[in-house]
GROMACS .gro file of C-alpha atoms in nm:
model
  351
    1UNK     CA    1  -1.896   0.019  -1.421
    2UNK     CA    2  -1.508  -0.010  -1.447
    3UNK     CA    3  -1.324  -0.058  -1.756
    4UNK     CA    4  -0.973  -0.043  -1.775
    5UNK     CA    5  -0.711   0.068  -2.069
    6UNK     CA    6  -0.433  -0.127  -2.147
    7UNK     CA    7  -0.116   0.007  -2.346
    8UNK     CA    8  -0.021  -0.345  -2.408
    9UNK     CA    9  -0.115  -0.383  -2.749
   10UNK     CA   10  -0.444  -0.608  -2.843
   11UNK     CA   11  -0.260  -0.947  -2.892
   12UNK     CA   12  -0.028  -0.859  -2.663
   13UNK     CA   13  -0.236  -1.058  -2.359
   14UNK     CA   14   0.013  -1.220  -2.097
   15UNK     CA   15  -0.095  -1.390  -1.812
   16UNK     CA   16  -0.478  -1.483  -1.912
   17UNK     CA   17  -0.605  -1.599  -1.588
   18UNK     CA   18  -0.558  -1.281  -1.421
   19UNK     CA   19  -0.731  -1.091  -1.727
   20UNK     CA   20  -0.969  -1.415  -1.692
   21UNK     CA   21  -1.052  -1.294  -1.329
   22UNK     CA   22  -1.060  -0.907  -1.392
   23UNK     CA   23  -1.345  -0.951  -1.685
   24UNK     CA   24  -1.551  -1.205  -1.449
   25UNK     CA   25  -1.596  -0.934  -1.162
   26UNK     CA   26  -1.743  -0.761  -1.451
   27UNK     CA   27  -1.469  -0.470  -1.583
   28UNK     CA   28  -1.460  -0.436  -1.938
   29UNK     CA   29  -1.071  -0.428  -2.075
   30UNK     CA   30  -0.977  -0.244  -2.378
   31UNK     CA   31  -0.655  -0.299  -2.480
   32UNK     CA   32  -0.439  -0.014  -2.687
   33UNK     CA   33  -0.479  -0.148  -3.064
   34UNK     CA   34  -0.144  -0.328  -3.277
   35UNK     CA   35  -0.150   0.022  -3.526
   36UNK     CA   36  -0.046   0.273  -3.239
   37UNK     CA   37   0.269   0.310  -3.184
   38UNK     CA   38   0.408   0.491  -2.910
   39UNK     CA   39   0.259   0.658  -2.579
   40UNK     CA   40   0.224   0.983  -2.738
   41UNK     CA   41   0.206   0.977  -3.107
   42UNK     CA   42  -0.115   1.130  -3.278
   43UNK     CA   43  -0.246   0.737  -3.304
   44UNK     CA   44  -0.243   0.687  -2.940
   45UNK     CA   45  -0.345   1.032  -2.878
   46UNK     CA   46  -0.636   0.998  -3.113
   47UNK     CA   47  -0.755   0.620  -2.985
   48UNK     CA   48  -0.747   0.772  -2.612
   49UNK     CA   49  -0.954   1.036  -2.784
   50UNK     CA   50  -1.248   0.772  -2.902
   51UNK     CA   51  -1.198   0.551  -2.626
   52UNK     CA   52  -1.327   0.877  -2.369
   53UNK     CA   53  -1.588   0.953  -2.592
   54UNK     CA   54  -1.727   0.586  -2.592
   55UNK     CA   55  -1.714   0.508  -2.260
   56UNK     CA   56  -1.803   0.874  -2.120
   57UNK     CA   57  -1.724   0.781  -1.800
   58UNK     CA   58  -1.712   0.985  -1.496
   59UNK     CA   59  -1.380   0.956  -1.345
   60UNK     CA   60  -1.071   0.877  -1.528
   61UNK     CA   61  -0.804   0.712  -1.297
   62UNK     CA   62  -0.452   0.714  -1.441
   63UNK     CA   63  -0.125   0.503  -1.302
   64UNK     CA   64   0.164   0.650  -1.534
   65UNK     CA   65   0.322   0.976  -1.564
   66UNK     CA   66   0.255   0.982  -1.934
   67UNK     CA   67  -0.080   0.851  -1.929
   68UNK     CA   68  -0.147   1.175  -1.602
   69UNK     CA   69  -0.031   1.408  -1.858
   70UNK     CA   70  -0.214   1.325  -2.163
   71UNK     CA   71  -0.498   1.253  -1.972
   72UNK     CA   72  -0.492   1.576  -1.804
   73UNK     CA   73  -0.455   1.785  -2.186
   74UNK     CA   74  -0.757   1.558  -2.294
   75UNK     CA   75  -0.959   1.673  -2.059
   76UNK     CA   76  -0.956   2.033  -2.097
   77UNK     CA   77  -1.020   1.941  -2.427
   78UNK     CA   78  -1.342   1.766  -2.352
   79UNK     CA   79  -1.417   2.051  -2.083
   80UNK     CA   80  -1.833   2.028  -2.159
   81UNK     CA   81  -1.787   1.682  -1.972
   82UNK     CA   82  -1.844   1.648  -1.645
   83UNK     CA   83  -1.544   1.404  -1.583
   84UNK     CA   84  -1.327   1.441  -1.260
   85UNK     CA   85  -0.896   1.370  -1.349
   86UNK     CA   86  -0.786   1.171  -1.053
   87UNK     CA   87  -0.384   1.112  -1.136
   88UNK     CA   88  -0.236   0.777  -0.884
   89UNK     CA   89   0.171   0.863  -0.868
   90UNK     CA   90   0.312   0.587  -0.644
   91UNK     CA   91   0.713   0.705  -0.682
   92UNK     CA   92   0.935   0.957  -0.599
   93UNK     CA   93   0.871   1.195  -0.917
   94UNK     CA   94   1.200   1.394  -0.911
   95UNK     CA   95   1.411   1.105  -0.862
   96UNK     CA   96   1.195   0.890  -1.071
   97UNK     CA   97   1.264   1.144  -1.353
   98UNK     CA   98   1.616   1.211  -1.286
   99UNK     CA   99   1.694   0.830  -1.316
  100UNK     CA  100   1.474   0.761  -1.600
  101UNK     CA  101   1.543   1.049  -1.861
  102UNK     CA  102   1.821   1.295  -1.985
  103UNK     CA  103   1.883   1.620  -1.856
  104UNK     CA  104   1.740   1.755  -2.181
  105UNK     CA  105   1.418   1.589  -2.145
  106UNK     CA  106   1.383   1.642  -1.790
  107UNK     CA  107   1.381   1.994  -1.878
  108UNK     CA  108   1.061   2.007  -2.088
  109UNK     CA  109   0.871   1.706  -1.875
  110UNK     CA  110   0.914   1.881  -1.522
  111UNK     CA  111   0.705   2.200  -1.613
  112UNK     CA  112   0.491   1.954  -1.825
  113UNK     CA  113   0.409   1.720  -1.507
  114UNK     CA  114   0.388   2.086  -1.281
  115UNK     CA  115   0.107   2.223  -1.490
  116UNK     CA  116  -0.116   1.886  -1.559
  117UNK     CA  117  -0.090   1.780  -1.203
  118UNK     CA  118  -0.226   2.096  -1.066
  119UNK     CA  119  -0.479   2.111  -1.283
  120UNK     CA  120  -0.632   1.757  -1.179
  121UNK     CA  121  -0.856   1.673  -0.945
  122UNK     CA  122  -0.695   1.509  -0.728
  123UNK     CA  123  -0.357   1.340  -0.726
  124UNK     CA  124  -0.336   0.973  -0.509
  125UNK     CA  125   0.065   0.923  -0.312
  126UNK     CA  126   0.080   0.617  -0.132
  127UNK     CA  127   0.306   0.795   0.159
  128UNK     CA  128   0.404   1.180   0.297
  129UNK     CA  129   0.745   1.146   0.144
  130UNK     CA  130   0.548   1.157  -0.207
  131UNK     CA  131   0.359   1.412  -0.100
  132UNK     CA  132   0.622   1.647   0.003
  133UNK     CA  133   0.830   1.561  -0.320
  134UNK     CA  134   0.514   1.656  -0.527
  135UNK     CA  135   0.468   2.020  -0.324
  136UNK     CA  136   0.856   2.062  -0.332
  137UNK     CA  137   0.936   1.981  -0.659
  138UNK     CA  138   0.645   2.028  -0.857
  139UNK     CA  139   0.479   2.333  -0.658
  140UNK     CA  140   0.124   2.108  -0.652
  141UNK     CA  141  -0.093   2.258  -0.403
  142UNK     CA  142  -0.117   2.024  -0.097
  143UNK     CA  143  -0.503   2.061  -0.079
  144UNK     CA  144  -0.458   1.817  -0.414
  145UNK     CA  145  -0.303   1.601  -0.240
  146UNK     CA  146  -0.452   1.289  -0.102
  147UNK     CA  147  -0.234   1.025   0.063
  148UNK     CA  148  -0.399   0.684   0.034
  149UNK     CA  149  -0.160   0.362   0.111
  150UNK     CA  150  -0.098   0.077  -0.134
  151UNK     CA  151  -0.227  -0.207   0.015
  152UNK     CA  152  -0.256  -0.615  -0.030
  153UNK     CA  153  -0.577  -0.827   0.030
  154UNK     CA  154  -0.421  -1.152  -0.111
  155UNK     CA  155  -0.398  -1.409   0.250
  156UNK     CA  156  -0.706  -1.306   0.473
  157UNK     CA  157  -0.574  -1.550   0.714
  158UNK     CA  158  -0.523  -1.394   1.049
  159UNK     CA  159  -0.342  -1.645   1.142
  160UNK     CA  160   0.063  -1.691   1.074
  161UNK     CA  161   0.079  -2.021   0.937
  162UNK     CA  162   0.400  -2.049   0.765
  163UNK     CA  163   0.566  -2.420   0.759
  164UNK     CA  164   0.913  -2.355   0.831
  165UNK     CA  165   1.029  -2.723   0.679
  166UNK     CA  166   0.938  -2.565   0.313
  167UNK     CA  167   1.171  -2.303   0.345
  168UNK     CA  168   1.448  -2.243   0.080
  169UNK     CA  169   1.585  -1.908   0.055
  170UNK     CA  170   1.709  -1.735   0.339
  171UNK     CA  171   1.701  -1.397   0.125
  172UNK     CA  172   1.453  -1.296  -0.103
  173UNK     CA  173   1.433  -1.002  -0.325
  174UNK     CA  174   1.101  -0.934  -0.563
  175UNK     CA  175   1.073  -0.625  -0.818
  176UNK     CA  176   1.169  -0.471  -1.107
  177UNK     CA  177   1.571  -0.576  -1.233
  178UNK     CA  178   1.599  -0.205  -1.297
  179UNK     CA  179   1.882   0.110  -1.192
  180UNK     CA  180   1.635   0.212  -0.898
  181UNK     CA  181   1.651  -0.092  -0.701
  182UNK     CA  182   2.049  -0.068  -0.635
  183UNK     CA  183   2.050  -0.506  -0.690
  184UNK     CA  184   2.446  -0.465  -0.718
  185UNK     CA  185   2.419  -0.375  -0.334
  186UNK     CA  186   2.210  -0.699  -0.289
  187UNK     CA  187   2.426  -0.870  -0.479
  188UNK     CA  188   2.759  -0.760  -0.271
  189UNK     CA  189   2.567  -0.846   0.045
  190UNK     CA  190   2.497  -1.195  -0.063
  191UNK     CA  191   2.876  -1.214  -0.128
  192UNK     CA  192   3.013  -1.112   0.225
  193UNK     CA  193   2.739  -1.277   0.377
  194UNK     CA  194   2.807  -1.629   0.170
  195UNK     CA  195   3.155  -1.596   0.348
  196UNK     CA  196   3.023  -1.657   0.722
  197UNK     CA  197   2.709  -1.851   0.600
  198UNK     CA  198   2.799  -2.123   0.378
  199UNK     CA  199   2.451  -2.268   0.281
  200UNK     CA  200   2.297  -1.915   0.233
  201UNK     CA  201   2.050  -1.944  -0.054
  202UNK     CA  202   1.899  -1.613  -0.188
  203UNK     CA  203   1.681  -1.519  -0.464
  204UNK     CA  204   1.597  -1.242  -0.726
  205UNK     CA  205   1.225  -1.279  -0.823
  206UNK     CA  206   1.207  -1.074  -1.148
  207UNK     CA  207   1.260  -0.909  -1.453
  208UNK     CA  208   1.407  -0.590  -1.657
  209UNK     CA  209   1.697  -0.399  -1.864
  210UNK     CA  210   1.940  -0.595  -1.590
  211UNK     CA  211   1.911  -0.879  -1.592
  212UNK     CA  212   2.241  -0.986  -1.802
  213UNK     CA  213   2.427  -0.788  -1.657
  214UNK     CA  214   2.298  -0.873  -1.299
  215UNK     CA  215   2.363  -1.244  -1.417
  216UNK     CA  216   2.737  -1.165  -1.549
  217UNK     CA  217   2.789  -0.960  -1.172
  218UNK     CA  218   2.675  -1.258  -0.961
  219UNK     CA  219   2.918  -1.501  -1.183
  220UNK     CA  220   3.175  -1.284  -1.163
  221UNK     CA  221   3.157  -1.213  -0.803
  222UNK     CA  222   3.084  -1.575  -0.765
  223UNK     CA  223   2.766  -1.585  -0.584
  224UNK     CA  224   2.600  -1.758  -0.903
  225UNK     CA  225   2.558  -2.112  -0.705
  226UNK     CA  226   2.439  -1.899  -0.423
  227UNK     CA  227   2.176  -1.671  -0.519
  228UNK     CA  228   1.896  -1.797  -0.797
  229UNK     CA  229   1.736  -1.591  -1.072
  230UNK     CA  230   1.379  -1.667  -1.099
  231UNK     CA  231   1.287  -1.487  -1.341
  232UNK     CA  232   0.880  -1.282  -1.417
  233UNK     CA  233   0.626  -1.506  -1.177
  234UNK     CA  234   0.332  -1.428  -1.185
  235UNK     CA  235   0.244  -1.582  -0.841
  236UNK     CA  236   0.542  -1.467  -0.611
  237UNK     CA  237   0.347  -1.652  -0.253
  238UNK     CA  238   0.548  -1.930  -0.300
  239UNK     CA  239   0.826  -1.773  -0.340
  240UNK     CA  240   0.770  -1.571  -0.020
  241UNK     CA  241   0.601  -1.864   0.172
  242UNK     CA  242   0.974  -2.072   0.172
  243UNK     CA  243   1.163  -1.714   0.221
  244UNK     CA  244   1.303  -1.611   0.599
  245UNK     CA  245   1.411  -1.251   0.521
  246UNK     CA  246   1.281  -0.974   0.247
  247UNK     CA  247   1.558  -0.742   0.121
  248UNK     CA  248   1.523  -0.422  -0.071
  249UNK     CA  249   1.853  -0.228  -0.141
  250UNK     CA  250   1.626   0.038  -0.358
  251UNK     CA  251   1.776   0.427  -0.364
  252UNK     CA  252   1.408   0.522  -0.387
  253UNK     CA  253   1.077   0.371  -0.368
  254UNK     CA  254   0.697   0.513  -0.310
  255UNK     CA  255   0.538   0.210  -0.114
  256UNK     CA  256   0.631  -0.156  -0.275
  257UNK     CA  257   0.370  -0.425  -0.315
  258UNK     CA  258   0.592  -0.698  -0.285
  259UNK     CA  259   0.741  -0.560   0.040
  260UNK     CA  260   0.367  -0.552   0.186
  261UNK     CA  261   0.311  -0.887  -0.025
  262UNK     CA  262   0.632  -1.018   0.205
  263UNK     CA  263   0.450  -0.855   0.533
  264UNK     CA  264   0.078  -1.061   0.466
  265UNK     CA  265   0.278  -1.397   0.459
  266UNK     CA  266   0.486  -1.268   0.781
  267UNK     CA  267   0.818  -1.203   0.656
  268UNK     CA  268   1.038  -0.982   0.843
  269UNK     CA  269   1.184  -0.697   0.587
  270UNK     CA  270   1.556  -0.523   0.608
  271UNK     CA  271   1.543  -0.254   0.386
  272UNK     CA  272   1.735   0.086   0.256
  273UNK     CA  273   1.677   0.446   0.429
  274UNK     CA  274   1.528   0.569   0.134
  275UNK     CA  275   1.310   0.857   0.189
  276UNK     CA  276   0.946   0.746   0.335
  277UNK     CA  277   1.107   0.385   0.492
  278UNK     CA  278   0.995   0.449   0.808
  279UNK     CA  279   0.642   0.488   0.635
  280UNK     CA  280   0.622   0.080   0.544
  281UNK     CA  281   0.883  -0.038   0.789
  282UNK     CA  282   0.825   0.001   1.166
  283UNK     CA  283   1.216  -0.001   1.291
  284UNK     CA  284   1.292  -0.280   1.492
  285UNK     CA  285   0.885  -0.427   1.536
  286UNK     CA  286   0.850  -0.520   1.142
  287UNK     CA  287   1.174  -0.487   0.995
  288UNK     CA  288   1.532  -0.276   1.013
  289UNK     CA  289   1.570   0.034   0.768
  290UNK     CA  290   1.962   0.047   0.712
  291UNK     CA  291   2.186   0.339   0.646
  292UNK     CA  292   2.526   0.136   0.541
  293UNK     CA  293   2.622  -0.251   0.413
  294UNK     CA  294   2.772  -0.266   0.731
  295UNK     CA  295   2.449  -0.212   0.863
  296UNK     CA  296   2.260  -0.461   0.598
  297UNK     CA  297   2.494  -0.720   0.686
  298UNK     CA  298   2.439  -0.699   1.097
  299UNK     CA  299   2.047  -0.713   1.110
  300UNK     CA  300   2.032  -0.964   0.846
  301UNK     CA  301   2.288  -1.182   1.039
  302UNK     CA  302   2.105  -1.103   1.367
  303UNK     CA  303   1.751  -1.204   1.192
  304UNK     CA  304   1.916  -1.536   1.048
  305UNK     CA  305   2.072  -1.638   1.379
  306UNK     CA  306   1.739  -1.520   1.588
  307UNK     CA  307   1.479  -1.750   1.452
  308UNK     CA  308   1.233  -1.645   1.729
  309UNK     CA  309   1.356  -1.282   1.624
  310UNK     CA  310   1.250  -1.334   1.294
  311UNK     CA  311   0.909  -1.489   1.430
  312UNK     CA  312   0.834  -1.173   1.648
  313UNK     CA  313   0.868  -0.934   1.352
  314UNK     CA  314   0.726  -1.150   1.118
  315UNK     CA  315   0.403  -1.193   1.321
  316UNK     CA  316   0.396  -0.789   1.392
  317UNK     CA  317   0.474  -0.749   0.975
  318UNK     CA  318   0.141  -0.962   0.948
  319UNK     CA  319  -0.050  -0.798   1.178
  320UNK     CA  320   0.023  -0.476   1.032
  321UNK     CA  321  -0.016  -0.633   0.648
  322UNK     CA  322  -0.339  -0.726   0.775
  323UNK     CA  323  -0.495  -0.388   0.974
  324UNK     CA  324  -0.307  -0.083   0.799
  325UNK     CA  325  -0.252  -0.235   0.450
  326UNK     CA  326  -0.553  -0.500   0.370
  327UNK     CA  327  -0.874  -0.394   0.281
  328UNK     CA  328  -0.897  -0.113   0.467
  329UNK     CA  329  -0.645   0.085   0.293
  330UNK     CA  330  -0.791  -0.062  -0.062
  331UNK     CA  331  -1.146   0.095   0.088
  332UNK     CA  332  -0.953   0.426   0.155
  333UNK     CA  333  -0.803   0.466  -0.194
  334UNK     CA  334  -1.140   0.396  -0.379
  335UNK     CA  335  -1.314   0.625  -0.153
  336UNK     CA  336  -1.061   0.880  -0.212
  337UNK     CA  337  -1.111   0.862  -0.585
  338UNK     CA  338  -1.550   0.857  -0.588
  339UNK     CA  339  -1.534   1.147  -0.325
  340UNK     CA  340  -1.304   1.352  -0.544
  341UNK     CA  341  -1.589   1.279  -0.837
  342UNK     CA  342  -1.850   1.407  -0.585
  343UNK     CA  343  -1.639   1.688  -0.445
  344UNK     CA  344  -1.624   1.813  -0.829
  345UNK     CA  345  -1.981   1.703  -0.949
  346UNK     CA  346  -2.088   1.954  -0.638
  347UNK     CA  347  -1.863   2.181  -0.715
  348UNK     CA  348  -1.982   2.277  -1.101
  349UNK     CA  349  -2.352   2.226  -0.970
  350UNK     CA  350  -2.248   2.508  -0.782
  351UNK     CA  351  -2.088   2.710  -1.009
   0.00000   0.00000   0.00000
């Protein structure tokens, strides 16, 4: 039995035939309620409190840094339960925190994060570079450590069947319009590369704090009638389907969906050097990891004159979308979490 717990608020319910499909397979959903306010004031605290002692349940899988923490406290508070703490951090945590938060609070959430993360379980990184920033940073011991890959089941096809008479944008971008993913960069590149490519289209497939001001850049740099805003989609395959060339300018990632979305429709990806690249981009078979806009600017140029180029890696991006990061590595992950519940059932049994 799965149910999962929502901090969007009870009315709050976006995008119904998604939650439509979750509750058919059977999950129950319990959205946080309209009266709490905050991730961490007593309200929340004490509906997270009820909620555990409803369901009971025997793992509790977490995807947030505040939600690992809390969760963590709560369960030392419930310690008669026999209810394994299995944290999933898919970023960077250092840099994530240094971007997100003030010096001040970095101080008091770094310790925080050290002593709740050892104390799990287990703790879920979708690549080594996680990993190592976890042991680094945060001193958690690498024994409680699992590395488990992100992965993406949506096109079982095993065959690249892309119809190349639909496509529309010969750059496509897809994520948060946040600091992290460095969009000014994209945003510059689209400008030089306008300048030798006159009918370049490109596209930003998102939303977030931004987006104004991402708007205002592109107008001002005067790339507007060349790059599109598309805004929150729900269903990005169409987007990818007419796109030649996936382009992530990020200064730090973990492992992103919509780059393996862009793989599992065969789309070859040019992407930063941020640390763990080389983990989701095989250089030169699925994909260039660049160092420089000088760089950026020669393999996307070299992709957009070498259609057949762009075929080879495209059909190697699939292939890989399809055996590394398809249902295998979705197996993997929820293995990973019901053997850490049967590691620890064994382990008190023991005791």
């Amino acid at each position: 039995k799965v149910t999962l717990y929502i901090k969007s608020y009870s009315g709050n319910r976006h995008n119904q035939e998604y939650i439509q499909r979750i509750e058919k397979s059977g999950a129950r959903i319990i959205y946080r309620p309209r009266w709490s306010t905050g991730p961490f004031r007593v309200s929340t605290l004490s509906h997270m409190i009820w909620i555990i002692l409803k369901v009971q349940p025997d793992v509790i899988l977490t995807h947030l840094r505040l939600l690992s923490v809390g969760i963590t406290v709560l369960s030392k508070l419930f310690w008669w339960r026999n209810t394994a703490v299995v944290l999933n951090e898919g970023i960077l945590p250092s840099k994530h925190l240094k971007d997100e938060l003030p010096n001040w609070r970095r101080r008091y959430w770094k310790p925080l994060m050290r002593w709740a993360y050892s104390r799990a379980d287990r703790v879920i990184v979708p690549t080594r570079a996680v990993k190592r920033d976890l042991m680094n940073t945060f001193t958690i011991p690498s024994d409680k450590i699992s590395v488990a890959k992100h992965w993406t089941v949506g096109n079982k096809q095993n065959v690249l069947n892309r119809r190349k008479l639909d496509e529309v944008y010969d750059l496509i971008y897809i994520g948060r319009l946040e600091t992290q993913k460095n969009l000014s960069a994209f945003i510059n590149i689209v400008r030089e590369l306008q300048n030798h490519h006159p009918r370049l289209k490109a596209c930003i497939v998102g939303t977030g704090a931004l987006q104004n001001e991402l708007r205002k850049e592109a107008r001002s740099k005067k790339v507007n009638r060349t790059l599109d805003f598309a805004g929150l989609q729900y269903d990005v395959t169409p987007f990818l389907e007419g796109s030649k060339i996936f382009v992530l300018t990020s200064h730090y990632e973990g492992m992103p969906i919509a780059l393996l979305e862009a793989k599992s429709v065969g789309i070859p990806a040019v992407i930063a050097a941020f640390e763990g690249a080389d983990e989701v981009v095989d250089e030169g078979k699925d994909g260039y990891i660049c160092h420089s806009r000088k760089e950026f600017i020669n393999r996307i140029q070299q992709l957009l004159r070498d259609e057949k180029l762009r075929d080879q890696l495209g059909r190697y991006a699939r292939k890989r979308a399809i055996d590394e990061f398809g249902i295998s590595a979705l197996q993997h992950f929820c293995n990973t979490v019901m053997e850490t519940r049967k590691k620890e059932t064994r382990k008190k049994l023991a005791t």
